[in-house]
Amino acid sequence: MTTTPTARKNAVGTAHTRVEGRDKVTGAARYAGEIPFADLAYGWLVLSTVTRGRIRSIDSADVLAMPGVIAVLHHGNAPRVETGYVGVLGVPDPTAAVFQHDRVPHAGWPVALVVADTSERAREAAEALVVHYEQEPHDVDFAGEHPDAYPLDSHGPAVIENGDLEAELAASAVVVDAEYTTPEEHHSMMEPHAATARWDGGRLEVVDSNQGTFWVASELAQMFSLDPSAVRVRSEHVGGGFGSKGIRAHQVAAVMAATELQRPVRVVMTRRQMFSLTGYRSPTRQRLRLGADADGRLRALEHRSLSATSTVHEFIESAAGPARTMYGADAHHTANRLVRLDVPTPTYMRAPGEAPGSFALESAIDELAEKCGIDPIELRARNDPAAGPVSGLPFSGRNLIACFREGARRFGWADRDPRPGLRREGRWLLGTGTAAASFPAGAGPSTAAVTAEADGTFTVGVNAADIGTGARTALTLIAADALQTETERVRVRIGDSDLGPAFIAGGSMGTRSWAWAVMAAAKELREKLALGADIPPEGITVRSDTTEALGALARTERHSFGAQFAEVAVDPATGEVRVRRMLGIFAAGRIVNPLTARNQFVGGMTWGISMALHEEAVRDRALGSHYGADLAGYHVASHADVPAIEADWIDDPDPDDPVGIKGIGEIGIVGAAAAVANAVWHATGVRHRDLPIRPDRVLTAGVRA
């Protein structure tokens, strides 16, 4: 009797628990601050207590006499480092080049590193270190007028002006002219920034928590004038990144101390230190002017955004960027401007530009729908462009309206009375809102190696960074399908700069970039094996590089899209806002692992609730530093704030990607805050254009009679 072999089921597209999940829940997976080293010393950063000025002197003698204290590094004795280079993401922020001068450009600037034989002794000594300053006047007031603000090109031109804006506004039947603000917001990943540096046989090794080991290794090599081959950075497990975990002060300080002391040195940041040294989302002030004809078609779209940066480095929050993708208009003007203040440098934070920009843009579109008397989804459909509104390029795929149609069906949008302030449930006013989401779908050059082992298994080496997204698992599924084998026969090695160049975990491009390289190597290896090649004890290895393939791609607008829906309850007596339910429907390419993909979408939407109702870092204008720079003073959404959140997707493979991937890491937060804010308007009849929508703001604004 013969049996017919069953066809192998594809791994991609099926839910799969994390391949490292057991190690994480049992504690076997070790993070950067947990890995043991012999003769390990501990460094503790000392941050400035003034906002602007100079260091006059540092009283280190008494600290050096404390038990267990080994060294105090500062601008007077620290090694010199190179800063005049262009790194992976451009010119580096000088904040990372610690202890190079006596200037203090913002509160929380690193002024010293105390090294001791235990972490507790290092902290005690750091807190005892006395630093004398020559203090100078500072300016941290973003809310004021800034005549010195200027445009800055970043990921595209700062200013794009097509058409006669004023003429089109004058000819419009309906006009919206409003300003929206978002506050300073901070990354608060579970794992703080941590790094251990040591010299091993003339080679620098750094065990770190980062979003790209090759990136960090390259920066350290250039800073310390080392041959790239002399630096190895490992980062096997990362407890969250969100854009913050690149080259930072703690890695550089650890390398300095390890070099000076010739022993391993670990530096771990506290949560409070992270508020000063690891970047954040700049506050924004955004002006929207929309003009439409009587049937809601846009004649004029103006989106101008102002954000803040430090006096030592330029970083712009390009909040006007989403308007260049979302909606067309006869006159289309967008501008991103910047003002320098005595504050730390902002950085990439999940959906940089898109998150705050979508709040303003999607709130303004909702206001326009109200004024036009048109359903908000229908208004978006009438202004859905056939090509890039600014670039003129075709879209590789644009399924935004399909997301809205499916979301409206599942959310029950058709039953919504568009008039605000009518639905009540006891003391609560109820409202629903919606908003659009988009995020670029790109890919970066990467290399990968795939080895057929003599025992019939496969080893994949790709310098990916799994920052909690499930990238390691996704790559396992992709490799298994490419090799036409079972997932149990595939081992994926990541997070080691020795694996070769690969794109960072950023811009929602990580998995797509790495998967492309893995697919290319696996395809070539499978072809070799099909020829009947014998596998030697060391295995057969094929290496790929996607640089040429990516360079050959046709120019198109590549984006993921989505539709966000929210229902809120507002208590007009207390100002309390409760999100009752949310739904997000996304068109984000082929979904590799539905289990971890849904986690990413829901996580982003949860952060959107936090952005809408809670998150706000406030600076004391007199002192220049934060009020409550910790998770007690900086409020984020907790379990009690998160309702039933549902995320799903429609079929949307990218035809230009070998797997069909687009990327989903950041789109979940885009539009979520606007959907909540639009729902609050529908509940109360009052627009909230300033985030977060705190109870005091609800009480002050009241309810429209």
XYZ file of C-alpha atoms in Angstrom:
705
model
C 0.000 0.000 0.000
C 1.368 3.404 -0.973
C 0.525 6.753 0.537
C 0.462 10.092 -1.200
C 2.702 12.648 0.540
C 0.801 15.609 1.876
C 1.669 19.020 0.531
C 3.742 21.162 2.839
C 1.752 24.020 4.398
C 3.258 27.488 4.095
C 4.598 28.901 7.342
C 4.142 32.543 6.285
C 0.626 33.687 7.052
C 0.011 31.243 9.896
C 0.031 32.246 13.562
C 3.248 31.168 15.268
C 4.341 31.748 18.846
C 7.714 33.416 19.289
C 10.585 31.018 18.791
C 12.359 32.595 21.786
C 9.156 32.902 23.819
C 9.963 30.151 26.310
C 13.390 31.646 27.021
C 11.822 35.034 27.678
C 9.120 33.872 30.060
C 11.496 31.596 31.987
C 14.276 34.169 32.268
C 16.739 32.215 30.150
C 16.864 35.085 27.656
C 19.318 37.636 29.019
C 19.257 41.318 28.199
C 22.158 43.761 27.939
C 22.187 44.685 31.623
C 22.044 41.075 32.828
C 24.891 39.255 31.072
C 27.716 38.406 33.494
C 31.374 39.347 32.922
C 34.424 38.610 35.050
C 35.898 41.633 36.870
C 32.919 43.778 35.848
C 32.853 47.437 36.956
C 29.799 49.657 36.959
C 29.510 53.186 35.622
C 26.906 55.705 36.734
C 26.251 58.856 34.731
C 26.150 62.233 36.479
C 23.883 64.736 34.752
C 23.901 68.525 34.956
C 21.550 70.249 37.363
C 21.611 73.527 35.430
C 20.063 74.124 32.040
C 22.706 76.290 30.419
C 26.216 77.364 31.327
C 29.715 76.030 31.939
C 31.317 73.602 34.351
C 33.672 75.569 36.603
C 35.023 72.602 38.567
C 34.298 69.040 39.654
C 35.158 67.976 43.220
C 36.139 64.371 42.546
C 38.677 63.810 45.350
C 36.133 63.000 48.052
C 34.229 60.685 45.726
C 37.373 58.816 44.711
C 38.008 58.167 48.407
C 34.626 56.442 48.829
C 34.603 52.615 49.197
C 34.745 50.761 45.890
C 35.059 53.843 43.678
C 37.533 53.255 40.846
C 37.391 56.352 38.644
C 35.590 59.572 37.817
C 35.623 60.492 34.130
C 34.787 64.043 33.030
C 35.783 66.654 30.436
C 39.138 67.164 32.120
C 40.405 63.588 31.830
C 38.210 61.629 29.405
C 39.547 60.320 26.067
C 38.972 62.548 23.036
C 36.599 61.202 20.395
C 35.943 62.064 16.760
C 32.627 63.779 15.945
C 33.247 65.238 12.493
C 31.924 62.322 10.487
C 28.691 61.350 8.767
C 27.217 58.185 10.244
C 24.518 55.765 9.144
C 21.764 58.310 9.898
C 23.781 61.436 9.195
C 25.821 63.697 11.445
C 25.736 62.275 15.002
C 24.162 64.140 17.904
C 27.092 65.560 19.953
C 25.243 64.513 23.116
C 26.658 61.015 22.596
C 30.239 62.355 22.484
C 30.411 62.744 26.240
C 32.915 64.695 28.334
C 34.535 66.605 25.457
C 34.120 70.163 26.767
C 32.841 72.207 29.699
C 29.668 73.516 28.014
C 26.200 72.605 29.351
C 23.522 73.100 26.653
C 20.518 71.664 28.494
C 19.366 70.232 31.806
C 20.422 66.620 32.203
C 23.583 66.961 30.094
C 26.160 64.242 30.997
C 28.995 65.850 32.962
C 30.739 62.827 34.522
C 30.811 59.054 34.882
C 31.548 57.508 38.274
C 32.874 53.937 38.101
C 32.805 51.560 41.083
C 32.947 47.865 41.855
C 29.176 47.606 42.390
C 26.221 49.386 40.890
C 25.060 50.544 44.320
C 28.419 52.116 45.165
C 28.605 53.781 41.759
C 25.194 55.342 42.254
C 25.944 56.504 45.793
C 29.189 58.098 44.653
C 27.580 59.703 41.605
C 24.941 61.293 43.803
C 27.676 62.611 46.115
C 29.751 64.186 43.317
C 29.756 67.988 43.578
C 29.874 69.935 40.312
C 30.196 73.729 40.262
C 28.627 75.622 37.363
C 28.688 79.067 35.850
C 25.009 79.401 35.078
C 23.587 81.319 32.084
C 20.021 82.361 31.125
C 18.068 79.729 29.227
C 14.991 79.465 27.023
C 12.861 76.312 26.976
C 9.530 77.981 26.111
C 8.118 76.337 23.003
C 4.700 77.925 23.467
C 6.008 81.455 22.884
C 6.608 83.303 19.630
C 9.666 82.223 17.657
C 10.601 84.652 14.896
C 13.901 82.801 14.479
C 12.201 79.523 13.431
C 13.516 78.179 10.141
C 12.722 75.396 7.647
C 14.879 72.266 7.632
C 14.981 69.612 4.930
C 14.731 66.088 6.342
C 13.522 62.993 4.483
C 12.264 65.421 1.849
C 12.100 69.187 1.322
C 11.042 71.305 4.283
C 8.728 73.435 2.164
C 6.660 72.377 -0.857
C 4.226 74.866 -2.388
C 2.158 73.918 -5.419
C -0.605 76.183 -6.688
C -2.071 79.513 -5.553
C -3.160 78.828 -1.987
C -4.792 82.159 -1.199
C -6.759 82.205 -4.452
C -8.078 78.694 -3.886
C -9.022 79.451 -0.296
C -10.885 82.564 -1.436
C -12.771 80.538 -4.043
C -13.681 77.750 -1.580
C -17.242 77.302 -0.370
C -16.070 75.902 2.971
C -12.858 76.749 4.857
C -11.257 75.273 7.981
C -8.493 77.333 9.615
C -7.266 75.925 12.919
C -4.144 75.354 15.022
C -3.391 72.044 16.711
C -0.746 71.285 19.311
C 0.900 68.160 20.618
C 3.162 68.104 23.705
C 6.608 66.686 24.312
C 6.276 62.904 24.496
C 8.736 60.229 25.605
C 9.702 56.647 24.825
C 9.099 54.432 27.827
C 10.198 50.986 26.707
C 10.379 48.243 29.335
C 14.137 47.763 29.084
C 16.206 50.882 29.823
C 19.269 51.678 27.732
C 22.186 49.498 28.837
C 25.644 48.650 27.520
C 28.723 46.730 28.650
C 32.082 47.409 26.973
C 35.288 45.392 27.179
C 38.501 44.868 25.242
C 39.139 41.270 24.208
C 42.391 40.454 22.418
C 42.749 43.959 21.041
C 39.132 44.052 19.869
C 36.383 46.194 21.358
C 33.262 44.226 22.257
C 30.034 45.930 23.336
C 26.968 44.094 24.588
C 24.141 46.539 24.115
C 20.403 47.082 23.762
C 19.973 48.685 20.362
C 18.067 48.763 17.076
C 21.017 47.831 14.875
C 24.337 46.386 15.962
C 26.076 47.218 12.682
C 24.882 50.827 13.086
C 26.222 51.148 16.637
C 29.476 49.350 15.775
C 30.041 51.713 12.846
C 29.452 54.788 15.011
C 31.777 53.573 17.763
C 34.509 52.711 15.257
C 34.398 56.223 13.816
C 34.154 57.934 17.205
C 37.163 56.075 18.607
C 39.111 56.024 15.306
C 39.122 52.224 15.127
C 39.136 49.907 12.158
C 35.545 48.647 11.697
C 36.783 45.056 12.030
C 38.090 45.910 15.526
C 34.580 46.541 16.907
C 31.936 43.956 17.656
C 28.486 44.847 19.023
C 26.006 42.222 20.205
C 22.349 42.770 21.033
C 20.488 39.480 21.088
C 17.376 40.513 23.023
C 15.938 44.033 23.178
C 13.084 45.081 25.433
C 11.678 47.784 23.173
C 13.213 50.569 21.145
C 10.617 52.794 19.409
C 13.350 54.753 17.604
C 15.425 55.633 20.665
C 18.042 52.889 20.798
C 20.848 54.038 18.553
C 24.182 55.559 19.535
C 23.827 57.211 22.950
C 25.926 58.573 25.814
C 25.936 55.348 27.857
C 27.678 53.258 25.179
C 30.373 55.883 24.584
C 30.918 56.375 28.326
C 31.215 52.609 28.837
C 33.818 52.339 26.050
C 35.777 55.262 27.510
C 35.835 53.693 30.965
C 36.712 50.218 29.668
C 39.574 51.741 27.684
C 40.904 53.687 30.641
C 40.540 50.880 33.186
C 41.221 47.890 30.914
C 38.335 45.932 32.406
C 34.662 45.468 31.456
C 32.411 48.401 32.387
C 28.614 48.417 32.348
C 26.483 51.568 32.167
C 22.710 51.313 32.604
C 20.492 54.377 32.476
C 17.777 55.087 34.995
C 14.297 55.975 33.816
C 14.888 59.588 34.865
C 18.151 59.772 32.906
C 16.349 58.491 29.818
C 14.144 61.593 29.868
C 17.264 63.687 29.173
C 19.568 61.465 27.143
C 17.659 59.105 24.863
C 15.550 61.442 22.781
C 11.812 62.102 22.722
C 9.093 63.463 20.450
C 9.274 67.222 20.098
C 6.180 69.284 20.853
C 4.478 70.595 17.720
C 2.335 73.545 16.722
C 0.516 72.882 13.485
C -1.687 75.146 11.412
C -4.136 73.609 8.961
C -6.054 75.554 6.353
C -8.405 73.521 4.201
C -10.648 74.893 1.470
C -13.277 72.801 -0.298
C -16.064 73.289 -2.800
C -19.676 72.608 -1.892
C -19.380 68.861 -2.446
C -16.298 68.553 -0.222
C -13.572 68.307 -2.829
C -10.405 70.014 -1.678
C -9.274 73.117 -3.541
C -6.670 74.167 -0.948
C -4.595 72.274 1.609
C -2.047 73.990 3.818
C -0.252 72.172 6.631
C 2.521 74.014 8.461
C 4.305 72.520 11.451
C 6.750 73.913 13.999
C 8.856 71.673 16.242
C 11.793 72.188 18.618
C 15.355 70.935 18.750
C 18.442 71.450 20.893
C 21.138 74.064 20.376
C 23.708 71.344 19.580
C 21.921 69.232 16.963
C 19.116 69.556 14.428
C 16.266 67.063 14.494
C 12.904 67.964 13.000
C 9.534 66.323 13.635
C 8.181 66.393 10.074
C 4.524 66.563 11.038
C 3.455 68.165 7.752
C 4.683 65.090 5.883
C 1.489 62.969 5.969
C -0.438 65.643 4.042
C 1.890 65.031 1.105
C 0.547 61.493 0.825
C -3.030 61.547 2.046
C -5.061 64.099 0.097
C -4.793 66.021 -3.151
C -5.779 69.671 -3.700
C -5.451 72.281 -6.461
C -3.196 74.284 -4.131
C -1.089 72.091 -1.867
C 1.314 73.786 0.589
C 3.262 72.045 3.358
C 6.131 73.240 5.539
C 8.183 71.872 8.447
C 9.991 74.478 10.541
C 12.292 74.243 13.525
C 13.241 76.363 16.541
C 16.351 75.899 18.679
C 15.836 75.868 22.449
C 17.921 74.931 25.486
C 16.443 71.424 25.551
C 17.769 67.916 24.793
C 17.747 66.780 21.183
C 14.535 65.018 20.102
C 14.752 61.845 18.047
C 12.772 59.325 16.065
C 9.840 58.117 18.135
C 7.374 55.566 16.807
C 5.824 57.104 13.658
C 7.944 60.296 13.736
C 6.045 63.052 11.956
C 3.118 60.791 11.104
C 1.786 60.419 14.671
C 1.458 64.141 15.546
C 0.867 65.110 11.922
C -2.039 62.712 11.540
C -3.665 64.106 14.681
C -3.775 67.600 13.187
C -4.575 66.594 9.609
C -7.246 64.016 10.443
C -8.863 66.322 13.006
C -9.027 69.101 10.406
C -10.526 66.725 7.823
C -13.182 65.793 10.378
C -13.923 69.480 10.951
C -14.246 69.976 7.203
C -16.666 67.036 6.958
C -18.812 68.605 9.688
C -18.868 71.990 7.942
C -19.674 70.407 4.579
C -22.381 68.195 6.061
C -20.694 65.122 4.564
C -19.920 61.842 6.275
C -16.209 61.828 7.259
C -15.545 58.580 5.408
C -17.281 59.805 2.270
C -15.299 63.059 2.397
C -12.059 61.083 2.476
C -13.236 58.940 -0.432
C -13.944 62.048 -2.510
C -10.403 63.288 -1.882
C -8.558 60.009 -2.306
C -5.825 60.775 -4.868
C -4.987 58.542 -7.812
C -1.280 59.424 -7.542
C 1.006 61.057 -5.005
C -0.415 64.542 -4.381
C 3.071 66.070 -4.332
C 5.309 63.540 -6.085
C 2.902 62.696 -8.885
C 4.204 59.126 -8.714
C 1.813 56.177 -8.906
C 1.005 54.297 -5.715
C 2.342 50.757 -5.536
C -0.969 50.034 -3.817
C -3.471 52.296 -2.068
C -6.266 50.468 -0.277
C -7.207 53.224 2.162
C -10.866 53.411 1.198
C -11.161 49.626 1.303
C -9.966 49.827 4.926
C -12.639 52.429 5.680
C -15.402 50.409 4.032
C -14.493 47.240 5.939
C -13.987 49.143 9.195
C -17.296 50.978 8.853
C -19.108 47.684 8.328
C -17.564 46.041 11.374
C -17.775 49.101 13.626
C -21.430 49.798 12.844
C -20.716 53.219 11.372
C -23.910 53.260 9.301
C -25.993 53.468 12.493
C -24.198 56.630 13.657
C -26.194 59.847 13.966
C -23.701 62.481 12.764
C -25.101 65.165 15.068
C -22.916 65.664 18.161
C -23.931 65.540 21.815
C -27.071 63.422 21.373
C -26.154 59.978 22.715
C -26.319 59.541 26.478
C -25.911 56.645 28.844
C -26.585 57.835 32.385
C -23.985 60.501 33.197
C -21.917 59.700 30.096
C -22.056 61.371 26.707
C -21.160 58.916 23.927
C -19.476 59.608 20.620
C -17.696 57.866 17.759
C -14.903 59.064 15.510
C -12.664 57.885 12.721
C -9.360 58.819 11.102
C -7.032 57.633 8.369
C -3.562 56.184 8.820
C -0.567 55.872 6.535
C 3.118 55.091 6.859
C 5.887 54.718 4.252
C 6.745 51.177 3.171
C 10.449 51.094 2.437
C 13.384 48.712 2.523
C 17.079 49.166 3.225
C 20.078 47.288 1.813
C 20.948 44.190 3.834
C 23.074 41.083 3.696
C 22.258 37.587 4.910
C 23.891 34.178 5.010
C 22.035 30.858 4.864
C 23.855 27.597 5.617
C 22.724 24.072 4.855
C 24.129 22.020 7.726
C 25.309 18.426 7.428
C 22.557 17.249 9.816
C 19.798 18.476 7.510
C 19.046 21.699 9.363
C 19.597 25.282 8.216
C 21.219 28.251 9.907
C 20.232 31.777 8.900
C 22.523 34.630 9.872
C 21.170 38.139 9.385
C 22.021 41.177 11.457
C 18.433 41.914 12.413
C 17.287 43.489 15.667
C 14.214 42.043 17.345
C 13.051 44.946 19.498
C 9.949 43.103 20.651
C 8.197 42.954 17.289
C 8.713 39.236 16.727
C 11.223 39.738 13.896
C 13.189 36.596 14.825
C 10.040 34.507 14.469
C 8.955 36.174 11.225
C 12.358 35.510 9.679
C 12.132 31.870 10.750
C 8.809 31.491 8.915
C 10.114 33.273 5.818
C 13.283 31.177 5.705
C 11.353 27.936 6.165
C 9.139 28.707 3.177
C 12.066 29.875 1.048
C 13.963 26.677 1.837
C 10.817 24.543 1.542
C 11.411 23.011 4.953
C 9.833 22.989 8.397
C 10.330 25.822 10.871
C 11.819 23.385 13.399
C 14.745 22.831 11.035
C 15.626 26.538 10.823
C 17.808 28.425 13.317
C 18.001 32.204 12.982
C 20.962 34.132 14.401
C 20.534 37.894 14.770
C 21.849 40.867 16.740
C 25.596 40.577 16.099
C 27.601 43.058 14.011
C 29.883 40.200 12.918
C 26.956 38.909 10.850
C 27.520 41.758 8.412
C 25.696 44.883 7.240
C 21.925 45.013 7.574
C 19.319 47.727 7.873
C 18.258 48.896 11.320
C 14.984 48.093 13.070
C 13.412 51.420 12.180
C 10.971 53.103 9.830
C 8.834 49.930 9.793
C 11.458 48.608 7.356
C 13.311 46.032 9.433
C 11.541 42.767 8.677
C 11.030 43.682 5.023
C 14.714 44.552 4.557
C 16.033 41.437 6.300
C 13.474 39.109 4.703
C 14.490 40.271 1.230
C 18.121 39.306 1.948
C 17.137 35.971 3.518
C 14.931 35.116 0.539
C 17.714 35.872 -1.933
C 20.272 33.713 -0.094
C 17.808 30.882 0.494
C 16.766 30.799 -3.147
C 20.370 30.466 -4.325
C 21.108 27.809 -1.701
C 18.062 25.776 -2.697
C 19.190 25.874 -6.320
C 22.609 24.556 -5.290
C 21.076 21.755 -3.245
C 18.761 20.841 -6.112
C 21.843 20.040 -8.184
C 22.634 17.264 -5.736
C 25.620 18.855 -4.009
C 27.005 16.870 -1.076
C 26.972 18.799 2.196
C 30.400 18.783 3.892
C 30.768 18.853 7.698
C 31.097 22.647 7.678
C 27.914 22.980 5.607
C 27.212 24.936 2.416
C 26.762 28.681 2.860
C 25.328 31.249 0.463
C 25.483 34.976 1.139
C 23.262 37.679 -0.356
C 23.322 41.460 -0.692
C 20.145 43.325 -1.704
C 21.737 46.665 -2.546
C 21.512 46.183 -6.315
C 17.977 44.771 -6.247
C 16.637 47.669 -4.202
C 18.372 50.181 -6.445
C 16.593 48.702 -9.465
C 13.084 49.208 -8.052
C 10.771 51.475 -10.030
C 9.936 54.813 -8.417
C 6.500 54.668 -6.827
C 4.735 55.879 -3.688
C 4.913 52.943 -1.275
C 2.804 53.107 1.862
C 0.792 51.071 4.288
C -2.681 52.458 4.998
C -5.329 52.039 7.651
C -8.624 53.250 9.080
C -9.026 53.913 12.802
C -12.375 53.901 14.647
C -13.048 54.843 18.283
C -15.999 55.108 20.635
C -15.645 57.259 23.755
C -17.685 58.152 26.813
C -17.286 61.618 28.337
C -18.447 62.664 31.799
C -19.217 66.397 31.504
C -19.248 66.769 35.299
C -15.703 65.490 35.863
C -14.121 65.890 32.436
C -13.214 62.202 32.370
C -12.853 60.609 28.927
C -13.066 56.850 28.576
C -12.327 55.019 25.343
C -14.827 52.185 25.159
C -13.744 50.402 22.016
C -11.398 50.790 19.081
C -11.108 49.119 15.718
C -8.273 49.398 13.246
C -8.360 47.927 9.753
C -5.045 48.037 7.890
C -3.651 47.469 4.411
C -0.053 46.747 5.310
C 1.255 44.204 2.851
C 1.354 40.471 3.365
C 1.103 39.562 7.028
C 3.893 37.129 7.901
C 2.785 36.130 11.405
C -0.799 37.087 12.309
C -0.140 36.562 16.024
C 2.695 39.066 16.413
C 1.285 41.371 13.720
C -1.934 41.828 15.666
C 0.144 42.564 18.765
C 1.954 45.323 16.869
C -1.262 46.914 15.606
C -2.940 46.772 19.007
C 0.187 48.097 20.715
C 0.271 51.077 18.405
C -3.430 51.787 18.910
C -2.937 51.577 22.673
C -0.162 54.132 22.383
C -2.615 56.274 20.396
C -5.013 56.232 23.343
C -2.118 57.238 25.578
C -1.204 60.060 23.184
C -4.790 61.316 23.016
C -5.590 61.300 26.735
C -2.463 61.012 28.906
C 1.037 61.656 27.613
C 2.556 65.068 28.283
C 6.053 65.958 29.463
C 6.070 69.427 31.014
C 9.140 71.592 31.503
C 9.573 74.100 34.323
C 10.366 77.332 32.476
C 12.324 78.701 35.427
C 14.485 75.615 35.931
C 14.479 74.263 32.385
C 13.999 70.671 33.555
C 10.991 68.353 33.647
C 8.304 68.082 36.225
C 8.030 64.380 37.143
C 10.597 62.835 34.789
C 9.509 59.280 35.587
C 6.541 56.992 35.076
C 4.820 58.418 38.132
C 4.810 61.949 36.749
C 4.623 61.070 33.056
C 1.313 59.327 32.555
C 0.807 56.523 30.056
C -2.232 54.387 29.400
C -2.599 51.535 31.870
C -4.750 48.421 31.628
C -7.701 50.303 33.093
C -7.516 52.784 30.205
C -7.387 50.194 27.424
C -10.729 48.797 26.267
C -11.415 46.004 23.836
C -9.156 46.882 20.917
C -9.613 45.005 17.679
C -7.107 45.087 14.833
C -7.418 43.341 11.512
C -6.279 43.722 7.933
C -7.293 43.312 4.329
C -5.350 41.462 1.650
C -2.672 43.871 0.401
C 0.563 42.180 -0.771
C 3.241 44.436 -2.215
C 3.895 43.229 -5.788
C 7.481 44.528 -5.717
C 8.508 42.624 -2.567
C 9.612 38.975 -2.774
C 7.414 38.109 0.209
C 4.782 40.808 -0.334
C 5.716 42.643 2.893
C 5.204 46.363 3.500
C 5.844 46.815 7.233
C 3.559 47.315 10.221
C 5.674 48.488 13.151
C 4.452 52.082 13.295
C 1.175 52.471 11.445
C -0.901 51.324 14.442
C -0.417 54.637 16.265
C -1.045 56.814 13.200
C -4.524 58.311 13.225
C -5.459 56.719 16.555
C -5.277 59.957 18.568
C -7.323 61.791 15.926
C -10.008 59.088 15.985
C -10.312 59.529 19.767
C -10.360 63.329 19.504
C -12.996 63.201 16.760
C -15.078 60.879 18.942
C -14.826 63.358 21.844
C -16.184 66.072 19.536
C -19.045 63.793 18.513
C -19.830 63.135 22.181
C -19.658 66.751 23.380
C -19.951 68.983 20.331
C -16.683 70.692 21.302
C -13.399 70.383 19.379
C -10.199 69.622 21.262
C -7.203 70.727 19.235
C -4.605 70.396 21.999
C -3.335 67.045 23.239
C -3.705 65.424 25.641
C -7.455 65.797 26.206
C -7.138 66.135 29.978
C -10.166 66.350 32.286
C -9.426 70.017 33.059
C -9.492 70.846 29.349
C -12.803 69.042 28.926
C -14.249 70.946 31.881
C -12.933 74.270 30.611
C -14.285 73.684 27.110
C -17.601 72.379 28.388
C -20.299 70.810 26.246
C -22.030 72.518 23.334
C -25.591 73.307 24.277
